[in-house]
PDB file of C-alpha atoms in Angstrom:
ATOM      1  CA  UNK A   1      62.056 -57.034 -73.047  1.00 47.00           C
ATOM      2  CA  UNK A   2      59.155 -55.067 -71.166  1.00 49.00           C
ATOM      3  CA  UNK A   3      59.483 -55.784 -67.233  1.00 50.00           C
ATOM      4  CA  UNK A   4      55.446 -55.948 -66.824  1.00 47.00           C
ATOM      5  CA  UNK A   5      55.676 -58.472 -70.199  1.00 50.00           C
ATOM      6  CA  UNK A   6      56.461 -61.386 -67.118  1.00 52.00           C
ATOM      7  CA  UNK A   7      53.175 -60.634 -65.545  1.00 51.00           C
ATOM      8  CA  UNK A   8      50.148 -61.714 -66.381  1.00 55.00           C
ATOM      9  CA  UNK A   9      47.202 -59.366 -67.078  1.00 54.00           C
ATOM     10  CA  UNK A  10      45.211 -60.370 -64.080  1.00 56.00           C
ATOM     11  CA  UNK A  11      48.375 -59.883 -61.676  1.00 57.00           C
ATOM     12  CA  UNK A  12      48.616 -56.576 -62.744  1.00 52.00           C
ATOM     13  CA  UNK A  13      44.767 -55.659 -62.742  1.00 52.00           C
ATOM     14  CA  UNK A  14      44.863 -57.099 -58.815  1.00 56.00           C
ATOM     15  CA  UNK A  15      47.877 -55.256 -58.128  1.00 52.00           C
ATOM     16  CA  UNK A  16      46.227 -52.301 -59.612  1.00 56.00           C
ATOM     17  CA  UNK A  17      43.319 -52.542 -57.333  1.00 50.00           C
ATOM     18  CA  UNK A  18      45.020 -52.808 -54.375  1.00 61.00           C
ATOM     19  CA  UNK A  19      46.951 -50.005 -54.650  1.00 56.00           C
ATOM     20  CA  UNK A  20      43.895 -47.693 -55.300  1.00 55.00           C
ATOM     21  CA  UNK A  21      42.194 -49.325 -52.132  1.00 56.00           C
ATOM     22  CA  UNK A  22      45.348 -47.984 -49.736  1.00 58.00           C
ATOM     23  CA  UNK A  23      45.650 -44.735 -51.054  1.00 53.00           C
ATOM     24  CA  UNK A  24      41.615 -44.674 -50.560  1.00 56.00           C
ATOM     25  CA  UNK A  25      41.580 -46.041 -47.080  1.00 54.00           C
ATOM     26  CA  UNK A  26      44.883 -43.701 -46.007  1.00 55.00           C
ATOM     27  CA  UNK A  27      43.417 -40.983 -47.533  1.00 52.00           C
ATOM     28  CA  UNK A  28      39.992 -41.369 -45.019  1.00 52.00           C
ATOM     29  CA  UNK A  29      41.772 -42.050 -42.318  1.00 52.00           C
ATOM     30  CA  UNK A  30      44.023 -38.711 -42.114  1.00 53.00           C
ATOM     31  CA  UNK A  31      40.621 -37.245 -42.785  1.00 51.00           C
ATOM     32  CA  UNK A  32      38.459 -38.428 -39.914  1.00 49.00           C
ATOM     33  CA  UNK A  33      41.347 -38.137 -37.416  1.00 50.00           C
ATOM     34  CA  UNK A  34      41.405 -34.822 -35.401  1.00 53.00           C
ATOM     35  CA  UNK A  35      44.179 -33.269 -35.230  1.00 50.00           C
ATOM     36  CA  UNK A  36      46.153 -32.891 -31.704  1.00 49.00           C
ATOM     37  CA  UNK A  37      44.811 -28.911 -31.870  1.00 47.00           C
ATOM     38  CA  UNK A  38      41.247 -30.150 -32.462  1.00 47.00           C
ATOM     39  CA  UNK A  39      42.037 -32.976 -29.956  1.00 45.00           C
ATOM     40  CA  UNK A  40      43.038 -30.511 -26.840  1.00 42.00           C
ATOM     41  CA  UNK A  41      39.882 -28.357 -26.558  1.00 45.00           C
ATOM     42  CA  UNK A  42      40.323 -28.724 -22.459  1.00 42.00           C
ATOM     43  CA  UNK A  43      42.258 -27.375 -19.590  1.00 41.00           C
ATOM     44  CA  UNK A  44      45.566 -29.073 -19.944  1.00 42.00           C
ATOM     45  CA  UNK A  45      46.007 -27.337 -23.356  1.00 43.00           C
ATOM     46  CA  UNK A  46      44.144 -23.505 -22.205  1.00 44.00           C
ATOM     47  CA  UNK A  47      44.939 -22.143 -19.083  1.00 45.00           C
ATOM     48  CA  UNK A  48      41.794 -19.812 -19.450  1.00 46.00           C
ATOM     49  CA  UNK A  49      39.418 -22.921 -19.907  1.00 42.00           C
ATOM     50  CA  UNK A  50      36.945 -24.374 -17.744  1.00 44.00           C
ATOM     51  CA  UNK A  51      34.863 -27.027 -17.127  1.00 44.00           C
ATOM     52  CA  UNK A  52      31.450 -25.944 -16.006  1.00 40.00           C
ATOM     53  CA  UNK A  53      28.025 -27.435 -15.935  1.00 40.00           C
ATOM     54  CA  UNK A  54      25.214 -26.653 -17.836  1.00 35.00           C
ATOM     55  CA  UNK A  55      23.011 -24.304 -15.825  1.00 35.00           C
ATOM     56  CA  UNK A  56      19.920 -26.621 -15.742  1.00 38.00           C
ATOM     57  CA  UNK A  57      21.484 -29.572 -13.951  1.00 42.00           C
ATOM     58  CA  UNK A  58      23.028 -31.435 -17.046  1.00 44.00           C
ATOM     59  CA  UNK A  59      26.036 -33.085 -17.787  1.00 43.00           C
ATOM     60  CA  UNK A  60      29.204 -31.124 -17.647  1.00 42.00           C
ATOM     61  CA  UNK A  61      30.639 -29.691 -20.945  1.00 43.00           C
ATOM     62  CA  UNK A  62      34.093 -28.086 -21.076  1.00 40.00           C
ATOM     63  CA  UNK A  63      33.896 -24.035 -22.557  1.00 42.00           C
ATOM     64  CA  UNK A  64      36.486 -21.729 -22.364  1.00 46.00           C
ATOM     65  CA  UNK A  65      35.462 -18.892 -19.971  1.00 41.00           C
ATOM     66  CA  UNK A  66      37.892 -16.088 -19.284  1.00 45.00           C
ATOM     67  CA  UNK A  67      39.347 -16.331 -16.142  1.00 51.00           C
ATOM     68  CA  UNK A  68      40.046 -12.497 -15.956  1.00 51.00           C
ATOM     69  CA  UNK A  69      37.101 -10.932 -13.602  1.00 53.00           C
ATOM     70  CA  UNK A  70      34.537  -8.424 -15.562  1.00 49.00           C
ATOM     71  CA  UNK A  71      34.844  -4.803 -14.375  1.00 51.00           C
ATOM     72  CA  UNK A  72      32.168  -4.283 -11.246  1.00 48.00           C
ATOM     73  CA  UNK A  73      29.890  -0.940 -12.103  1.00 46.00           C
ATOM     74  CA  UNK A  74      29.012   0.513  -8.727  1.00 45.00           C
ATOM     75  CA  UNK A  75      26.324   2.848  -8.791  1.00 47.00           C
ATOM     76  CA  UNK A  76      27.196   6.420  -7.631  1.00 48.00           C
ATOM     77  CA  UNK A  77      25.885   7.072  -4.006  1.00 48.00           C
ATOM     78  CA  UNK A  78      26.717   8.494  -1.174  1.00 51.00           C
ATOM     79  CA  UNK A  79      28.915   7.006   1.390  1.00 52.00           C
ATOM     80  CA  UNK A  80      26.880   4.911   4.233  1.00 52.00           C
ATOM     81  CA  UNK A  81      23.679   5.866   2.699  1.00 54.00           C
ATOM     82  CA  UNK A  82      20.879   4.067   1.629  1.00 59.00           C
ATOM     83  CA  UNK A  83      18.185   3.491  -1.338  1.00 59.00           C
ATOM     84  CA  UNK A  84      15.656   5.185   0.771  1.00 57.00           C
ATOM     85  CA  UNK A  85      17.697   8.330   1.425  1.00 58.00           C
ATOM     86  CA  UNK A  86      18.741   8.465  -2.234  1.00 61.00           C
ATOM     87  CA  UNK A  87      15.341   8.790  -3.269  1.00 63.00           C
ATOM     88  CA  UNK A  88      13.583  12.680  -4.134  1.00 62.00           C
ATOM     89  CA  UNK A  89      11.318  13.114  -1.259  1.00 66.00           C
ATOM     90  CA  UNK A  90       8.731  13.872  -3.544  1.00 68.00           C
ATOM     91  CA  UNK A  91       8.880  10.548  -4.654  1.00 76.00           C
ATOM     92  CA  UNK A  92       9.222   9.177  -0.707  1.00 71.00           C
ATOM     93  CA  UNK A  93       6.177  10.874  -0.221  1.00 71.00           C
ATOM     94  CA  UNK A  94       4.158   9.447  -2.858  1.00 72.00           C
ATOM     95  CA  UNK A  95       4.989   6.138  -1.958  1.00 75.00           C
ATOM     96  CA  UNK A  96       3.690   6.646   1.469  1.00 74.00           C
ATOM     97  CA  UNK A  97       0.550   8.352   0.323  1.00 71.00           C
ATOM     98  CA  UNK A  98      -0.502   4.457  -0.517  1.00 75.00           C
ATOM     99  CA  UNK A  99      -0.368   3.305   3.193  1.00 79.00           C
ATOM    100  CA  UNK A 100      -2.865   3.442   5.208  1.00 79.00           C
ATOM    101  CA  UNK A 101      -2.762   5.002   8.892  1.00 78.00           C
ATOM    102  CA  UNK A 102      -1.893   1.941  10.986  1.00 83.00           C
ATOM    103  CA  UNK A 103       0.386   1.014   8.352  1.00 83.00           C
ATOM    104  CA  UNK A 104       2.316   4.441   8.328  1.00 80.00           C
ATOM    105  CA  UNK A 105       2.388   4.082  12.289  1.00 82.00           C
ATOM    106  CA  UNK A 106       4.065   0.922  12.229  1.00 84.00           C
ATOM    107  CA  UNK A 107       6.802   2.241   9.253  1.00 79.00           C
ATOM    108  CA  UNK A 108       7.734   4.954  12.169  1.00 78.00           C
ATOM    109  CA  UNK A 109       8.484   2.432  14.535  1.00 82.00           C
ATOM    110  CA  UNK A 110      10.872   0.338  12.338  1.00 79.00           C
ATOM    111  CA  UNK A 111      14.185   2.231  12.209  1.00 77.00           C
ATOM    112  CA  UNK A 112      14.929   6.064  12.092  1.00 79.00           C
ATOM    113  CA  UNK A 113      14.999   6.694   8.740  1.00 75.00           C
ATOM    114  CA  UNK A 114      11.683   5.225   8.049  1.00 76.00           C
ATOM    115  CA  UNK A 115      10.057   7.306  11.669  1.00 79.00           C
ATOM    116  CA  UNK A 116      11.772  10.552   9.465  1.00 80.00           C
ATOM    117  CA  UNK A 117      10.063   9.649   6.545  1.00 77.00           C
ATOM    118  CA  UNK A 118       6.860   8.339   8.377  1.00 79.00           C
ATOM    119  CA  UNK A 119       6.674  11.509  10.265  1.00 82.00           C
ATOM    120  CA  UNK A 120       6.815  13.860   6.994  1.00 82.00           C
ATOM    121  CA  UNK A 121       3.760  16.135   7.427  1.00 85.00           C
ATOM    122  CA  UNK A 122       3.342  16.550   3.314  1.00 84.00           C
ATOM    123  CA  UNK A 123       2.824  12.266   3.674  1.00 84.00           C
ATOM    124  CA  UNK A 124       0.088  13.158   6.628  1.00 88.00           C
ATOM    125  CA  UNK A 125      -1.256  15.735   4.756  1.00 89.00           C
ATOM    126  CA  UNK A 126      -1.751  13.153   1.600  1.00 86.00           C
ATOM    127  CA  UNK A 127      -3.350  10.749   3.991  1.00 88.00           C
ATOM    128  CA  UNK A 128      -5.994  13.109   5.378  1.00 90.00           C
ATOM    129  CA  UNK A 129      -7.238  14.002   1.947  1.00 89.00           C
ATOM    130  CA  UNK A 130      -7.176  10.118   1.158  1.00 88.00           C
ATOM    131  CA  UNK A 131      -9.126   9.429   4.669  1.00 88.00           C
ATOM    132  CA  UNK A 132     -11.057  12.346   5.155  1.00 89.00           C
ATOM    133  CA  UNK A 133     -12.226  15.597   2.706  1.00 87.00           C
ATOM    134  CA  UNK A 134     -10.018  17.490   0.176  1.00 83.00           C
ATOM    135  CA  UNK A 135     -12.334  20.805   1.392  1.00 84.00           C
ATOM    136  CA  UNK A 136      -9.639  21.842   4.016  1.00 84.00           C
ATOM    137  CA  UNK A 137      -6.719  21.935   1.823  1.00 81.00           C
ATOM    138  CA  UNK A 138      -6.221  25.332   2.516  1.00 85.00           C
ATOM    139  CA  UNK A 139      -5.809  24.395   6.165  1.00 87.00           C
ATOM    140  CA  UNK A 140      -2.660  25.329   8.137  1.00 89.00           C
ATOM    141  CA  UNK A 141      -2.992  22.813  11.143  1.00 91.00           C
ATOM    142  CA  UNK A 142      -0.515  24.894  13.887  1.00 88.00           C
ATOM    143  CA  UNK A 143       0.680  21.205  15.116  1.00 89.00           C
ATOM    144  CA  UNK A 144       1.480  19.824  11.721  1.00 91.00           C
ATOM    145  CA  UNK A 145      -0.735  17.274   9.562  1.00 91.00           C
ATOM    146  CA  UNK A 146      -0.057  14.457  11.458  1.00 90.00           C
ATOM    147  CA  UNK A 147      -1.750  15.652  14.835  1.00 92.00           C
ATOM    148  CA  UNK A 148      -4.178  17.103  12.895  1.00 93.00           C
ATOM    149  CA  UNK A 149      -5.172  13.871  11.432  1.00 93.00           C
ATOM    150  CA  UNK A 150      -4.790  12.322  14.928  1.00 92.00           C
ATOM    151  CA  UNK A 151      -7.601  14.709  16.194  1.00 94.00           C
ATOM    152  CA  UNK A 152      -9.786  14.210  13.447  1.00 95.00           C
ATOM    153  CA  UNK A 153      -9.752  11.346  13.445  1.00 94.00           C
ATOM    154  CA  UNK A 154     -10.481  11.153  17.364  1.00 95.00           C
ATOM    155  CA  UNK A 155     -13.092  13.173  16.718  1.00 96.00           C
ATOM    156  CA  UNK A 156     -14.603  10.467  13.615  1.00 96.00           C
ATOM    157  CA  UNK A 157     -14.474   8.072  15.948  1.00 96.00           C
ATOM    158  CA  UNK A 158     -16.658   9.708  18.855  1.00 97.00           C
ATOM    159  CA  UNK A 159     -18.590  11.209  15.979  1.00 96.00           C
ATOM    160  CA  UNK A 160     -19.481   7.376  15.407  1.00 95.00           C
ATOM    161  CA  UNK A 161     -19.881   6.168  19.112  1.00 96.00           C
ATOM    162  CA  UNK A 162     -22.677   8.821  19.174  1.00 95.00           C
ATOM    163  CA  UNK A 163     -24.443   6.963  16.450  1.00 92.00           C
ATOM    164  CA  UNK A 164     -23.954   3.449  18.162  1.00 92.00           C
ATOM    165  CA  UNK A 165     -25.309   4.850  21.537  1.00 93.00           C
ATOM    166  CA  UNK A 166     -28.567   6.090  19.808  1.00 90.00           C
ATOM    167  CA  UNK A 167     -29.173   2.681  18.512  1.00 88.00           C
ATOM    168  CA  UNK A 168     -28.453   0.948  21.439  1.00 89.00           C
ATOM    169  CA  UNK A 169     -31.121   3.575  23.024  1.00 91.00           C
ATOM    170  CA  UNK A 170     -28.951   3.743  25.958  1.00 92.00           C
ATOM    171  CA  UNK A 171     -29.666   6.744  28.344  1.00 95.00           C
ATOM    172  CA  UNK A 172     -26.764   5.876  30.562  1.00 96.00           C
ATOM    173  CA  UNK A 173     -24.349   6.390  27.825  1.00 97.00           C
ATOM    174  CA  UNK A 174     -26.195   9.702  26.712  1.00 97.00           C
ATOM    175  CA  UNK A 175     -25.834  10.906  29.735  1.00 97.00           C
ATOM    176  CA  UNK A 176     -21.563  10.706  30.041  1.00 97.00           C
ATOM    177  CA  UNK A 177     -20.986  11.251  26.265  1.00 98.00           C
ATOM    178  CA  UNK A 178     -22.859  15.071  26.544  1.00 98.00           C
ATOM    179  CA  UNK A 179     -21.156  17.841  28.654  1.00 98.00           C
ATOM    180  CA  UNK A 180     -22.934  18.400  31.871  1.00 97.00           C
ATOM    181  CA  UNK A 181     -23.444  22.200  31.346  1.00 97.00           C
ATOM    182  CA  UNK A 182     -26.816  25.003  30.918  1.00 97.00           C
ATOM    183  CA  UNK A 183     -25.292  26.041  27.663  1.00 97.00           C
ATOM    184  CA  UNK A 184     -25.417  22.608  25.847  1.00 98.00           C
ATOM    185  CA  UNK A 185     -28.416  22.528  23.067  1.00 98.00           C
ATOM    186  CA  UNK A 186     -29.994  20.053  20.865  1.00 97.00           C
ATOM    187  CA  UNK A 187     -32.601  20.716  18.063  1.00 96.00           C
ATOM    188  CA  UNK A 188     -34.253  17.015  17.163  1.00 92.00           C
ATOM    189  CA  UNK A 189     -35.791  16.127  14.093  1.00 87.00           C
ATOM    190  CA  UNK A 190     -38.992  18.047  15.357  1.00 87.00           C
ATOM    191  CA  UNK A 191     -37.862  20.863  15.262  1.00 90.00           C
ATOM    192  CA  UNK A 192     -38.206  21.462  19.122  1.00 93.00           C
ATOM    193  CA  UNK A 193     -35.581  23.137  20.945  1.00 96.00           C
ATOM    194  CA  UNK A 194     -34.084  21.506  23.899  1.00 97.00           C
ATOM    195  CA  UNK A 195     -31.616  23.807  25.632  1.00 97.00           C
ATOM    196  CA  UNK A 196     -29.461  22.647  29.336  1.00 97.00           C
ATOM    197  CA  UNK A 197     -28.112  19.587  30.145  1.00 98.00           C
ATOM    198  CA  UNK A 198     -31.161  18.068  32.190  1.00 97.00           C
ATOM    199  CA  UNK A 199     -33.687  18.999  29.565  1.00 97.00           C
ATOM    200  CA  UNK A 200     -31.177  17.597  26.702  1.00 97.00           C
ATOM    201  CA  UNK A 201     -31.376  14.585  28.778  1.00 97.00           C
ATOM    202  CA  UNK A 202     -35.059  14.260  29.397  1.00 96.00           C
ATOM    203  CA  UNK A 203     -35.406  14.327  25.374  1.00 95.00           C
ATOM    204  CA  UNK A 204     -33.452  11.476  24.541  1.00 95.00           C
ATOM    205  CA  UNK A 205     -35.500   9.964  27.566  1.00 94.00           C
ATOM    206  CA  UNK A 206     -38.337  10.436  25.376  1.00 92.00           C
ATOM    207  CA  UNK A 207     -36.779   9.348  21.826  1.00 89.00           C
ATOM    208  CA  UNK A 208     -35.027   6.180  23.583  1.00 89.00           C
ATOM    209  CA  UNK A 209     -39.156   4.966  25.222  1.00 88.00           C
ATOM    210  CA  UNK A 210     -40.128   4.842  21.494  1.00 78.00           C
ATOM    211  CA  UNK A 211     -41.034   1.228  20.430  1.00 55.00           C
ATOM    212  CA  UNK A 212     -39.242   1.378  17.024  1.00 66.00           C
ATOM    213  CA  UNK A 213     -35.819   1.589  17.375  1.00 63.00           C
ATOM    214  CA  UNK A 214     -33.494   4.029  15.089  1.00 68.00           C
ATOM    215  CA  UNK A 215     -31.194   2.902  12.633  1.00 72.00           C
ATOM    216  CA  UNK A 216     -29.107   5.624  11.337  1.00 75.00           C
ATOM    217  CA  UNK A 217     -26.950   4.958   8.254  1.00 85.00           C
ATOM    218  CA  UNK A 218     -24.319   7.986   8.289  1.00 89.00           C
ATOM    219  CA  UNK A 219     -22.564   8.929   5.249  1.00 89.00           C
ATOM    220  CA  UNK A 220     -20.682  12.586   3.496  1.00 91.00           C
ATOM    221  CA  UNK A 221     -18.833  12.605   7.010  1.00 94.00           C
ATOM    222  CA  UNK A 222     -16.702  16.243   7.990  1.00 94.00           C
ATOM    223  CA  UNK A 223     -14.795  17.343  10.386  1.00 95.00           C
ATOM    224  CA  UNK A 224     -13.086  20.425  11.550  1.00 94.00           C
ATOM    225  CA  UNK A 225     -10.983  20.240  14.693  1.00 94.00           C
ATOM    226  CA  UNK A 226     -10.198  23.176  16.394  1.00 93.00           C
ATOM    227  CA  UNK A 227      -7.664  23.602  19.977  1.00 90.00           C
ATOM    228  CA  UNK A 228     -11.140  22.329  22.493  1.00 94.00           C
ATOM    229  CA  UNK A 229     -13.561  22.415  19.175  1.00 97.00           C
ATOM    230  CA  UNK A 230     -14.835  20.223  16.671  1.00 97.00           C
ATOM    231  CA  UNK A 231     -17.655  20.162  14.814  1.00 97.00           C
ATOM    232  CA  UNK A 232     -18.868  17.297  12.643  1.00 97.00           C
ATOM    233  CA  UNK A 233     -21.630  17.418   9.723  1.00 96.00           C
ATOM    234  CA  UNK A 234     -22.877  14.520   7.937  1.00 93.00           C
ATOM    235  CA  UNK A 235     -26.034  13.125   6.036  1.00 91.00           C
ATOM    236  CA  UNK A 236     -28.126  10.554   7.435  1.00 89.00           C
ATOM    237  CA  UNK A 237     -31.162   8.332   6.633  1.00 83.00           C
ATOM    238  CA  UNK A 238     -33.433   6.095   8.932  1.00 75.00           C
ATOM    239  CA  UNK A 239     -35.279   3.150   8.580  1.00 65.00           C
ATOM    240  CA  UNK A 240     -38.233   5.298   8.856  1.00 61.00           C
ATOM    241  CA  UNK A 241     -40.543   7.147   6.381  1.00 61.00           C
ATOM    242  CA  UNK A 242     -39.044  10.534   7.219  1.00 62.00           C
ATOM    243  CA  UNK A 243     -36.639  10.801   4.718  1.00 68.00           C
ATOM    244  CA  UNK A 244     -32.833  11.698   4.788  1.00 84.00           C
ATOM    245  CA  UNK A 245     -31.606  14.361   7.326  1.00 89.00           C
ATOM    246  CA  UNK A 246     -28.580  17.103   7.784  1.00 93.00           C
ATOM    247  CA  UNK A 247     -27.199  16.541  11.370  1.00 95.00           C
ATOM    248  CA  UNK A 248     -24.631  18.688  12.566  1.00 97.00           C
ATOM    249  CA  UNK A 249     -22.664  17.719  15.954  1.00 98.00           C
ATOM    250  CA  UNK A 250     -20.711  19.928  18.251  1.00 98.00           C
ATOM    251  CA  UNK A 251     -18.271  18.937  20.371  1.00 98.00           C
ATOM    252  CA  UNK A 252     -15.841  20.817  22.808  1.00 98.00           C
ATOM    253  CA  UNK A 253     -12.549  19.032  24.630  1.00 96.00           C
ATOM    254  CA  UNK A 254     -12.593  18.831  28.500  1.00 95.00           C
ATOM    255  CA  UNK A 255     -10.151  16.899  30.960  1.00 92.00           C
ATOM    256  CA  UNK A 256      -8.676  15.059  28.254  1.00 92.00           C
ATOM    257  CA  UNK A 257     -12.165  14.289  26.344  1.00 95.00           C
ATOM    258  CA  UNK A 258     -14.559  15.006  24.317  1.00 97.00           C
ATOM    259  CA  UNK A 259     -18.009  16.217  25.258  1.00 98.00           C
ATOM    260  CA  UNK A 260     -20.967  16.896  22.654  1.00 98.00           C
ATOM    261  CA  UNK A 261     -22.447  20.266  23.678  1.00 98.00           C
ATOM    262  CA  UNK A 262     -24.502  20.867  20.154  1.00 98.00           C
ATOM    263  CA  UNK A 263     -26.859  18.539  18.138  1.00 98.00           C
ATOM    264  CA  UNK A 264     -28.883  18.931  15.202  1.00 97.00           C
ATOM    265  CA  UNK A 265     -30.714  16.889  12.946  1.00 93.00           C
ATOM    266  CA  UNK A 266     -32.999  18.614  10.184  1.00 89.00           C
ATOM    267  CA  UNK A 267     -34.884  16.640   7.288  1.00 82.00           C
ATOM    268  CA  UNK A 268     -33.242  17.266   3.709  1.00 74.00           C
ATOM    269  CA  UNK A 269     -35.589  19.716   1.442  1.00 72.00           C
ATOM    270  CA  UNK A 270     -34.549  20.573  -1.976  1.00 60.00           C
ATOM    271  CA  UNK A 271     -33.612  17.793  -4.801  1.00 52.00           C
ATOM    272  CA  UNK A 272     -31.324  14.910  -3.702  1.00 49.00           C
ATOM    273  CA  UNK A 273     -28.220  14.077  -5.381  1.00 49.00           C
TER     274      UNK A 273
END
């Protein structure tokens, strides 16, 4: 006799069932569990594994980060020296040719390697031709660029207080910015020749008792310093209908000053630029 012939046909369709439902549910449930490997992505199972926080601020996540250090690739320099000293002096100077005077006066006061390279005379020399006129490059000064640009610009600067006295029509002034000597000249706009100190004098006199006052606006200014010389040659124009003028000013050095002994202003001929 058959040993399913006892059961019924709906016993065995239920039985049926059943099994196919364990074998189903066993079968997802060795397939959604992770395995202990899976399971111990951490520390306690990774020696080299870390828990570190996202860089932004957020929550922690663990990621396995070598604990063995990453070589260190020092660059090649010199012992005790720094970026400034590795650098091609060429290069040193350029970078200085962008500061202006006070600025590179300052740099030499910071530590000594900036005074050596503040004190280079090729860095001078770039900052006269920035400051000044590219027409002396040829130009040897005997005490280096930088006193050379010292005196010129010393000289700029009386150049200029000449200019402010004559505005302010100040005969007081005139009289202690010109060397008291016979030799000293000056040649007006007139044309007229004034030659000694007294008579120099007595033709400002005149120029400073006019009503309308004199305005010069002073541009194209150039220097040439010499030991106790300097001249100075510019273009200037007045707020006047006598059109723009050449002046030329002469100065020599005495008792730690300088005097103007020379001065002459002469209208512009010829076609303007």
């Amino acid at each position: 006799m058959d040993i399913f012939s006892s059961f019924s046909q709906p016993f065995l369709l239920a039985v049926t069932v059943t099994s196919l439902c364990f074998f189903i549910a066993l079968f997802s449930f060795r397939r959604f569990t992770p395995s202990r490997k899976q399971h111990c992505n951490c520390a306690s199972s990774n020696s080299d594994a870390v828990a570190v926080p996202y860089l932004n601020g957020g929550v922690s996540e663990m990621m396995e980060i070598s604990q063995t250090p990453a070589p260190v690739v020092l660059a090649d320099r010199r012992t005790g020296s720094s970026m400034m000293e590795e650098l091609v002096p060429e290069i040193t100077t350029h970078a200085l040719s962008y500061l202006d005077y006070p600025s590179l006066c300052r740099l030499s006061m910071t530590n000594s390697l900036m005074r050596k390279a503040a004190n280079d005379d090729n860095a001078w020399k770039a900052l006269y031709h920035k400051d000044f006129t590219l027409e002396q490059v040829s130009v040897t000064p005997s005490n280096g660029w930088k006193a050379y640009y010292a005196a010129t610009r010393a000289i700029v600067i009386v150049n200029t207080e000449f200019f402010n006295i004559v505005r302010d029509k100040s005969i007081q002034a005139m009289r202690r910015f010109w060397l008291n000597a016979d030799y000293v000249k000056c040649i007006h706009a007139t044309g007229e020749l004034f030659s000694g100190y007294n008579s120099v004098m007595q033709s400002w006199q005149l120029i400073f008792n006019w009503e309308q006052g004199l305005n010069f606006q002073v541009r194209d200014v150039r220097a040439r310093v010499l030991t106790d010389m300097a001249w100075v040659t510019m273009r200037t124009s007045v707020d006047i209908d006598a059109g723009p003028f050449n002046v030329t000013n002469v100065f020599e050095f005495h008792s730690g000053q300088w005097y103007m002994v020379h001065h002459h202003i002469s209208v512009m001929t010829g076609d303007l630029e």
